Amino acid sequence: MNTFTKTVPILLFALLCGISVAADDTTAASQILIRNVSVWDGTSDQSIAGQSVLIEGNLIKSIGENLPAETAATVIDGRGRVLMPGIIEAHTHLALPVSPAKLRTEDQTYLAALSVKAAELVLMHGWTTVRDIGGPSQGLAKAIDEGIVPGPRIYTSAMYISQTSGHGDFRGLNDPHPNMGGPADAVGQRYTLIADGPAEVSRAVRESLRHGATAIKVMAGGGISSEYDPIDTTQYSVAELRAAVEAAEQWNTYVAVHAYTDAAVRNALEAGVKVIEHGHLLSEDTLKLLKKKGAFLSSQSFGFVRQYIKPGQSGRAGKAAEVMAGTDNLMLTARKLGIPVAFGTDAFGSMRAYESAVSEFGYRLRWFTSLEILKQATSHNAKLLELTGPRNPYQDGPLGVIQEGAYADLLIVEGNPLEDVRILEDYENNILLIMKDGVVYKNTLE
Ligand SMILES: [Zn+2]
């Protein structure tokens, strides 16, 4: 049977069923050979010099000393530099490029344009995947995956869920409550679903999942950027949090909570929450409980906002100081107990926040070695992403590692980041090659 008679019936069948098929699925995937690199695989304690990595399509096909490639393959000479997995950011908000108040007043297309720019910026930092833990980034993720705009892989949480007056309730004092007779707040509800009581919480989780959330973000305690919830407040009862966990688990994914304090985190752990975001004020006992339950800790240095915090400030600046005072204790206790801390920044609110997020590498050196930070930002963060189970949008292979069958998300770096991770902060000069999904987005080696 020739190709025509073989292909036409398949195409007709596909059209009738509404299935799209590639125009020509018989062509072999293209290959790229990266030779002469020192490979750090995301898990080892050192890199191995004199290696080659063969990429076929969007995956790593093989790794070795002298790999043959097709004659037509593109060959990149790594000049002996370090090849490492692309960075994974565990906590960002690409759909929140302005302050929460401005989200309600700025034009939606302006906000979308800023988010597109932020996504490109993050990719050019060498951050090839982000866990976007709150905010409607699902449309941006789709446009990136379709190749329309450049950006990282996005694991979106879509709308986050907050109780009335919780950390996600950004209404002004004159705004009526959307669930108490007030008009539906179309803009606000793109970002926050205000829900009280287990039934409303279940509904909100299902609504966020309907919009493509890969995991669910719930506000379980006081926050900095919200006006009307002191840091010490616990938000949601265990029963409400359990309702969120059940609804997420019915979708075979998980709940992550925003929480700083022992009381808020203990409620969440009791309800079956899998990931604690922040946790800056946790005691050693609560961290031990987190470890016993097998939950993840996704925390941040908040380094890039430290310069704005002065002693004695009130309002949100005062809340930020209150939280940051716990950072040293949190990071050092987590390290002592052997609890890995996911690498994330919580960048949102301005383009400058995304730009300066790279300083997270250097701030973490107060508590961790360069090698520990690199493992947090690659193989460890990849484990966190895998909690999304069947909701994981990227299931062709593992992320955050260099091994056969893994996604070809790769960086070639000037200098040795295993000795000083801060070289990744000067990404313009020190990141020589950025590849995501087998596609080269930057290459200054030629
Ligand atoms: Zn956040």
Coordinates of C-alpha atoms and ligand atoms in Angstrom, one line a residue:
M1 CA 0.0 0.0 0.0
N2 CA 1.5 3.4 -0.9
T3 CA 1.6 6.3 1.5
F4 CA -1.5 8.0 -0.1
T5 CA -3.8 5.0 0.2
K6 CA -2.6 4.4 3.7
T7 CA -2.9 8.0 4.9
V8 CA -6.2 9.1 3.3
P9 CA -8.5 6.8 5.2
I10 CA -6.7 7.7 8.5
L11 CA -7.2 11.4 7.8
L12 CA -10.8 10.9 6.9
F13 CA -11.4 8.9 10.0
A14 CA -9.6 11.6 12.1
L15 CA -11.7 14.3 10.5
L16 CA -15.0 12.5 11.2
C17 CA -14.0 12.0 14.8
G18 CA -12.7 15.6 15.2
I19 CA -9.1 14.4 15.8
S20 CA -6.2 16.4 14.5
V21 CA -3.3 14.5 13.2
A22 CA 0.2 15.7 12.2
A23 CA 0.4 16.4 8.5
D24 CA 3.2 13.8 8.0
D25 CA 3.9 11.5 10.9
T26 CA 6.3 9.4 9.0
T27 CA 9.2 11.9 9.2
A28 CA 11.8 11.1 11.8
A29 CA 12.1 13.6 14.6
S30 CA 15.0 16.0 14.1
Q31 CA 18.1 15.5 16.1
I32 CA 20.5 17.9 17.9
L33 CA 23.8 16.7 19.2
I34 CA 25.4 18.8 22.0
R35 CA 29.0 17.7 22.3
N36 CA 31.9 18.5 24.5
V37 CA 30.0 19.4 27.7
S38 CA 30.4 18.6 31.4
V39 CA 27.0 17.2 32.3
W40 CA 25.4 17.9 35.7
D41 CA 22.3 15.7 35.7
G42 CA 20.2 17.4 38.4
T43 CA 20.8 14.8 41.1
S44 CA 24.6 14.0 41.3
D45 CA 27.1 15.8 43.4
Q46 CA 29.4 16.6 40.5
S47 CA 29.4 17.0 36.7
I48 CA 31.0 14.6 34.3
A49 CA 33.3 16.1 31.7
G50 CA 33.7 15.1 28.0
Q51 CA 30.1 14.1 27.4
S52 CA 27.7 14.4 24.5
V53 CA 23.9 14.6 24.7
L54 CA 21.8 13.6 21.7
I55 CA 18.3 15.2 21.6
E56 CA 15.6 13.8 19.3
G57 CA 12.5 15.8 19.0
N58 CA 11.7 17.2 22.5
L59 CA 13.4 14.4 24.5
I60 CA 17.0 13.4 25.4
K61 CA 17.7 10.2 23.4
S62 CA 21.2 9.3 24.7
I63 CA 24.1 10.6 26.8
G64 CA 27.7 9.3 26.4
E65 CA 31.3 10.0 25.4
N66 CA 31.2 9.6 21.6
L67 CA 27.6 9.6 20.3
P68 CA 26.9 9.2 16.6
A69 CA 24.3 11.6 15.2
E70 CA 22.4 11.6 11.9
T71 CA 24.4 13.4 9.2
A72 CA 21.7 16.0 9.1
A73 CA 21.7 16.7 12.8
T74 CA 22.6 20.1 14.1
V75 CA 25.8 19.9 16.2
I76 CA 26.4 22.3 19.0
D77 CA 29.9 22.5 20.5
G78 CA 29.6 23.1 24.2
R79 CA 33.3 24.0 24.5
G80 CA 33.7 22.1 27.7
R81 CA 31.1 24.2 29.6
V82 CA 28.6 22.8 32.1
L83 CA 25.3 21.4 30.7
M84 CA 22.5 21.3 33.3
P85 CA 18.7 20.9 33.4
G86 CA 16.6 24.1 33.0
I87 CA 15.6 25.8 36.2
I88 CA 12.2 25.1 37.7
E89 CA 10.5 27.9 39.6
A90 CA 8.2 26.5 42.3
H91 CA 6.2 29.6 43.2
T92 CA 5.4 32.4 40.9
H93 CA 2.4 34.3 39.6
L94 CA 2.8 35.2 35.9
A95 CA -0.9 36.4 35.7
L96 CA -0.4 38.9 38.5
P97 CA 2.1 41.4 36.9
V98 CA 0.6 44.4 38.8
S99 CA -0.6 44.9 42.4
P100 CA -3.8 43.2 43.5
A101 CA -5.6 46.5 43.5
K102 CA -4.6 47.3 39.9
L103 CA -5.8 43.9 38.7
R104 CA -9.2 45.4 39.0
T105 CA -8.6 48.7 37.3
E106 CA -6.1 47.9 34.5
D107 CA -7.4 46.8 31.1
Q108 CA -7.3 43.0 30.6
T109 CA -5.3 43.1 27.4
Y110 CA -2.7 45.3 29.1
L111 CA -2.4 42.7 31.9
A112 CA -2.1 39.9 29.4
A113 CA 0.6 41.8 27.5
L114 CA 2.6 42.2 30.7
S115 CA 2.2 38.5 31.5
V116 CA 3.5 37.5 28.0
K117 CA 6.5 39.7 28.6
A118 CA 7.1 38.3 32.0
A119 CA 6.9 34.7 30.6
E120 CA 9.6 35.5 28.0
L121 CA 11.8 37.2 30.6
V122 CA 11.6 34.1 32.9
L123 CA 12.5 31.8 30.0
M124 CA 15.5 33.9 29.2
H125 CA 16.7 33.6 32.8
G126 CA 17.0 29.9 31.9
W127 CA 13.9 29.0 33.9
T128 CA 12.2 26.5 31.6
T129 CA 9.3 25.5 33.9
V130 CA 7.2 27.4 36.4
R131 CA 4.7 26.3 39.0
D132 CA 2.2 29.2 38.7
I133 CA 0.6 28.9 42.1
G134 CA -2.4 31.2 41.8
G135 CA -3.8 33.4 39.1
P136 CA -5.3 32.8 35.6
S137 CA -2.2 31.8 33.7
Q138 CA -4.0 29.0 31.8
G139 CA -4.5 31.0 28.6
L140 CA -0.8 32.0 28.7
A141 CA 0.2 28.4 29.2
K142 CA -1.8 27.4 26.1
A143 CA -0.3 30.1 23.9
I144 CA 3.2 29.1 25.0
D145 CA 2.5 25.4 24.4
E146 CA 1.1 26.2 21.0
G147 CA 4.4 28.1 20.2
I148 CA 2.6 31.4 19.7
V149 CA 4.8 33.2 22.3
P150 CA 8.0 32.2 24.1
G151 CA 7.8 31.2 27.7
P152 CA 8.4 28.4 30.3
R153 CA 6.2 25.4 30.8
I154 CA 3.4 26.5 33.1
Y155 CA 1.8 24.4 35.8
T156 CA -1.2 26.7 36.5
S157 CA -3.4 26.8 39.5
A158 CA -5.9 29.1 37.8
M159 CA -8.1 30.9 40.3
Y160 CA -7.1 30.7 44.0
I161 CA -9.6 30.1 46.7
S162 CA -10.1 32.4 49.7
Q163 CA -12.5 32.7 52.6
T164 CA -14.3 36.1 53.1
S165 CA -11.7 38.5 54.3
G166 CA -9.0 35.9 53.6
H167 CA -5.7 36.5 51.8
G168 CA -7.3 36.3 48.4
D169 CA -10.2 38.7 49.2
F170 CA -8.9 41.9 47.6
R171 CA -12.2 43.8 47.6
G172 CA -12.3 47.4 48.9
L173 CA -14.4 48.1 51.9
N174 CA -17.2 49.6 49.7
D175 CA -17.4 46.6 47.4
P176 CA -20.4 44.3 48.2
H177 CA -19.8 40.6 48.7
P178 CA -20.4 38.6 45.5
N179 CA -22.0 35.8 47.5
M180 CA -24.1 38.0 49.8
G181 CA -26.4 39.7 47.3
G182 CA -23.7 41.8 45.7
P183 CA -23.2 41.7 41.9
A184 CA -20.9 39.1 40.5
D185 CA -17.4 40.6 40.3
A186 CA -16.3 39.4 36.9
V187 CA -12.7 40.7 37.2
G188 CA -12.2 39.7 40.8
Q189 CA -13.5 36.2 40.1
R190 CA -10.9 35.6 37.4
Y191 CA -8.4 35.7 40.2
T192 CA -10.1 34.8 43.5
L193 CA -13.0 32.6 44.2
I194 CA -14.4 33.7 47.6
A195 CA -15.9 30.6 49.2
D196 CA -17.1 30.0 52.8
G197 CA -18.3 26.6 54.2
P198 CA -17.4 23.2 52.8
A199 CA -20.0 23.3 50.0
E200 CA -18.8 26.6 48.6
V201 CA -15.2 25.5 48.9
S202 CA -15.9 22.3 46.9
R203 CA -17.7 24.3 44.3
A204 CA -14.8 26.8 44.0
V205 CA -12.3 24.0 43.6
R206 CA -14.3 22.4 40.9
E207 CA -14.7 25.8 39.1
S208 CA -10.9 26.3 39.2
L209 CA -10.3 22.8 37.9
R210 CA -12.8 23.5 35.1
H211 CA -10.6 26.3 34.0
G212 CA -7.5 24.1 33.8
A213 CA -6.0 24.2 37.2
T214 CA -3.3 21.5 37.5
A215 CA -3.3 21.9 41.3
I216 CA -5.5 23.9 43.7
K217 CA -4.2 26.9 45.7
V218 CA -6.1 27.8 48.9
M219 CA -5.4 30.6 51.3
A220 CA -5.2 29.1 54.8
G221 CA -3.8 32.0 56.8
G222 CA -3.0 35.7 56.9
G223 CA -1.1 37.2 54.1
I224 CA 1.1 40.3 53.3
S225 CA -0.4 41.7 50.2
S226 CA -4.0 41.6 51.5
E227 CA -5.3 44.5 53.7
Y228 CA -7.8 42.9 56.0
D229 CA -6.3 39.7 57.4
P230 CA -3.6 39.9 60.1
I231 CA -0.8 37.3 59.7
D232 CA -1.8 35.4 62.8
T233 CA -5.3 34.6 61.5
T234 CA -6.1 31.0 60.5
Q235 CA -8.3 30.9 57.5
Y236 CA -10.7 28.0 56.8
S237 CA -11.7 25.3 59.3
V238 CA -10.2 21.8 59.0
A239 CA -13.6 20.8 57.5
E240 CA -13.4 23.4 54.8
L241 CA -9.8 22.5 54.0
R242 CA -10.8 18.9 53.9
A243 CA -13.6 19.7 51.4
A244 CA -11.0 21.3 49.2
V245 CA -8.7 18.3 49.4
E246 CA -11.5 15.9 48.6
A247 CA -12.6 17.9 45.5
A248 CA -9.0 18.1 44.3
E249 CA -8.4 14.4 44.9
Q250 CA -11.5 13.5 43.0
W251 CA -9.6 15.2 40.1
N252 CA -6.5 13.2 41.0
T253 CA -4.5 16.3 42.0
Y254 CA -3.7 18.1 45.2
V255 CA -4.1 21.2 47.3
A256 CA -1.4 23.7 48.2
V257 CA -2.0 26.3 50.9
H258 CA -0.7 29.7 51.6
A259 CA 0.2 29.7 55.3
Y260 CA 2.9 31.1 57.6
T261 CA 2.0 30.0 61.1
D262 CA 1.9 26.8 63.1
A263 CA -1.9 26.9 63.6
A264 CA -2.6 27.4 59.9
V265 CA -0.2 24.7 58.8
R266 CA -1.4 22.2 61.4
N267 CA -5.0 22.7 60.1
A268 CA -3.9 22.1 56.6
L269 CA -1.8 19.0 57.4
E270 CA -4.7 17.6 59.3
A271 CA -7.0 18.1 56.3
G272 CA -4.6 16.3 53.9
V273 CA -3.0 19.2 52.2
K274 CA 0.2 18.1 50.3
V275 CA 2.1 21.4 49.9
I276 CA 2.8 24.2 52.3
E277 CA 3.6 27.5 50.5
H278 CA 5.8 29.9 52.6
G279 CA 5.7 28.5 56.3
H280 CA 8.1 31.3 57.5
L281 CA 6.9 31.2 61.1
L282 CA 6.9 27.5 61.6
S283 CA 8.3 25.9 64.8
E284 CA 10.5 22.8 64.8
D285 CA 7.6 20.7 66.0
T286 CA 5.3 21.7 63.2
L287 CA 8.1 21.1 60.6
K288 CA 8.6 17.6 62.1
L289 CA 4.8 17.0 61.6
L290 CA 5.1 18.2 58.0
K291 CA 7.9 15.8 57.5
K292 CA 6.0 12.9 59.1
K293 CA 3.0 13.6 56.9
G294 CA 5.3 13.6 53.8
A295 CA 4.1 17.1 52.8
F296 CA 6.3 19.4 50.7
L297 CA 7.7 22.8 51.9
S298 CA 7.7 25.4 49.2
S299 CA 9.3 28.5 50.7
Q300 CA 11.1 31.6 49.6
S301 CA 13.8 34.0 50.8
F302 CA 11.7 37.1 49.9
G303 CA 15.2 38.5 49.3
F304 CA 14.2 40.9 46.5
V305 CA 11.6 42.7 48.7
R306 CA 13.9 43.0 51.8
Q307 CA 15.2 46.4 50.6
Y308 CA 11.8 47.9 51.0
I309 CA 11.2 46.8 54.6
K310 CA 12.2 49.1 57.4
P311 CA 11.8 48.6 61.2
G312 CA 8.6 50.0 62.8
Q313 CA 6.5 50.1 59.6
S314 CA 2.8 49.4 59.9
G315 CA 0.3 47.9 57.4
R316 CA 1.5 45.5 54.7
A317 CA 5.2 46.5 55.2
G318 CA 4.8 45.6 58.9
K319 CA 3.3 42.3 58.0
A320 CA 6.2 41.6 55.6
A321 CA 8.7 42.3 58.4
E322 CA 6.8 40.0 60.7
V323 CA 7.0 37.2 58.3
M324 CA 10.6 37.7 57.2
A325 CA 11.8 37.6 60.7
G326 CA 11.2 33.9 60.6
T327 CA 13.1 33.1 57.5
D328 CA 16.5 32.2 59.0
N329 CA 14.8 29.9 61.5
L330 CA 12.6 28.2 58.9
M331 CA 15.4 27.5 56.4
L332 CA 18.0 26.4 58.9
T333 CA 15.5 24.1 60.8
A334 CA 14.2 22.6 57.6
R335 CA 17.8 21.8 56.6
K336 CA 18.6 20.4 60.0
L337 CA 15.5 18.1 59.8
G338 CA 16.3 17.0 56.2
I339 CA 13.2 18.6 54.7
P340 CA 14.0 19.8 51.2
V341 CA 12.8 23.3 50.5
A342 CA 11.5 23.8 47.0
F343 CA 13.2 26.6 45.0
G344 CA 10.7 29.5 44.4
T345 CA 10.4 33.2 44.6
D346 CA 6.8 34.4 44.8
A347 CA 7.4 37.0 42.1
F348 CA 4.3 39.1 41.3
G349 CA 3.1 42.7 41.4
S350 CA 5.6 44.4 38.9
M351 CA 7.9 43.6 36.1
R352 CA 10.8 44.4 38.4
A353 CA 9.7 41.5 40.6
Y354 CA 10.2 39.0 37.8
E355 CA 13.4 40.6 36.8
S356 CA 15.0 40.5 40.2
A357 CA 13.7 37.0 41.0
V358 CA 17.1 35.6 40.0
S359 CA 18.5 37.0 43.2
E360 CA 16.9 34.1 45.0
F361 CA 20.0 32.0 44.1
G362 CA 22.3 34.3 46.1
Y363 CA 19.9 34.8 49.0
R364 CA 19.7 31.1 49.6
L365 CA 23.4 30.8 50.1
R366 CA 22.8 32.1 53.6
W367 CA 21.3 28.7 54.4
F368 CA 22.3 26.2 51.6
T369 CA 25.2 25.3 49.5
S370 CA 25.2 26.0 45.7
L371 CA 24.8 22.3 45.0
E372 CA 21.8 22.1 47.4
I373 CA 20.2 25.1 45.8
L374 CA 20.7 23.6 42.3
K375 CA 19.1 20.3 43.3
Q376 CA 16.1 22.3 44.9
A377 CA 15.7 24.1 41.6
T378 CA 15.8 21.1 39.3
S379 CA 15.2 17.5 40.4
H380 CA 13.5 18.3 43.7
N381 CA 11.1 20.8 42.2
A382 CA 10.3 18.2 39.5
K383 CA 9.0 15.8 42.2
L384 CA 6.7 18.6 43.4
L385 CA 5.3 19.0 39.9
E386 CA 4.6 15.3 39.7
L387 CA 2.0 15.6 42.4
T388 CA -0.3 16.7 39.7
G389 CA -0.6 13.1 38.5
P390 CA -2.9 12.8 35.5
R391 CA -3.4 16.6 35.5
N392 CA 0.3 17.0 34.6
P393 CA 0.4 18.7 31.2
Y394 CA 3.8 17.4 30.4
Q395 CA 3.9 13.6 30.5
D396 CA 6.4 12.6 27.7
G397 CA 9.2 12.2 30.2
P398 CA 10.7 13.6 33.5
L399 CA 11.7 17.2 34.0
G400 CA 14.5 18.6 36.1
V401 CA 17.0 15.9 35.2
I402 CA 19.4 15.0 32.4
Q403 CA 18.8 11.3 31.6
E404 CA 17.6 9.3 28.6
G405 CA 13.9 9.9 28.0
A406 CA 13.8 13.2 29.9
Y407 CA 12.5 16.4 28.4
A408 CA 15.2 18.3 26.5
D409 CA 15.1 21.4 28.8
L410 CA 18.8 22.3 29.0
L411 CA 21.2 25.1 29.8
I412 CA 24.8 25.5 28.9
V413 CA 26.5 27.7 31.5
E414 CA 29.7 29.7 31.7
G415 CA 31.6 28.9 34.9
N416 CA 30.7 26.3 37.5
P417 CA 27.3 26.8 39.1
L418 CA 27.9 23.8 41.4
E419 CA 30.6 25.9 43.1
D420 CA 28.8 29.3 43.0
V421 CA 25.2 29.3 42.0
R422 CA 25.2 33.1 41.7
I423 CA 26.6 32.9 38.3
L424 CA 23.1 32.1 37.2
E425 CA 22.0 35.5 38.3
D426 CA 24.0 37.1 35.5
Y427 CA 22.0 35.1 32.9
E428 CA 22.7 37.4 30.0
N429 CA 26.4 36.7 30.1
N430 CA 26.6 33.3 31.8
I431 CA 23.8 31.3 30.3
L432 CA 25.1 30.5 26.8
L433 CA 22.4 28.2 25.6
I434 CA 18.7 27.8 26.6
M435 CA 16.8 24.9 25.2
K436 CA 13.2 24.0 26.1
D437 CA 11.3 21.1 24.7
G438 CA 14.1 20.5 22.2
V439 CA 13.9 24.0 20.8
V440 CA 16.8 26.4 21.1
Y441 CA 15.7 29.9 22.5
K442 CA 19.2 31.3 23.0
N443 CA 22.6 30.2 21.7
T444 CA 25.7 32.4 22.0
L445 CA 28.2 29.5 21.5
E446 CA 28.2 29.9 17.7
Ligands
ZN1 ZN 2.4 33.5 46.1

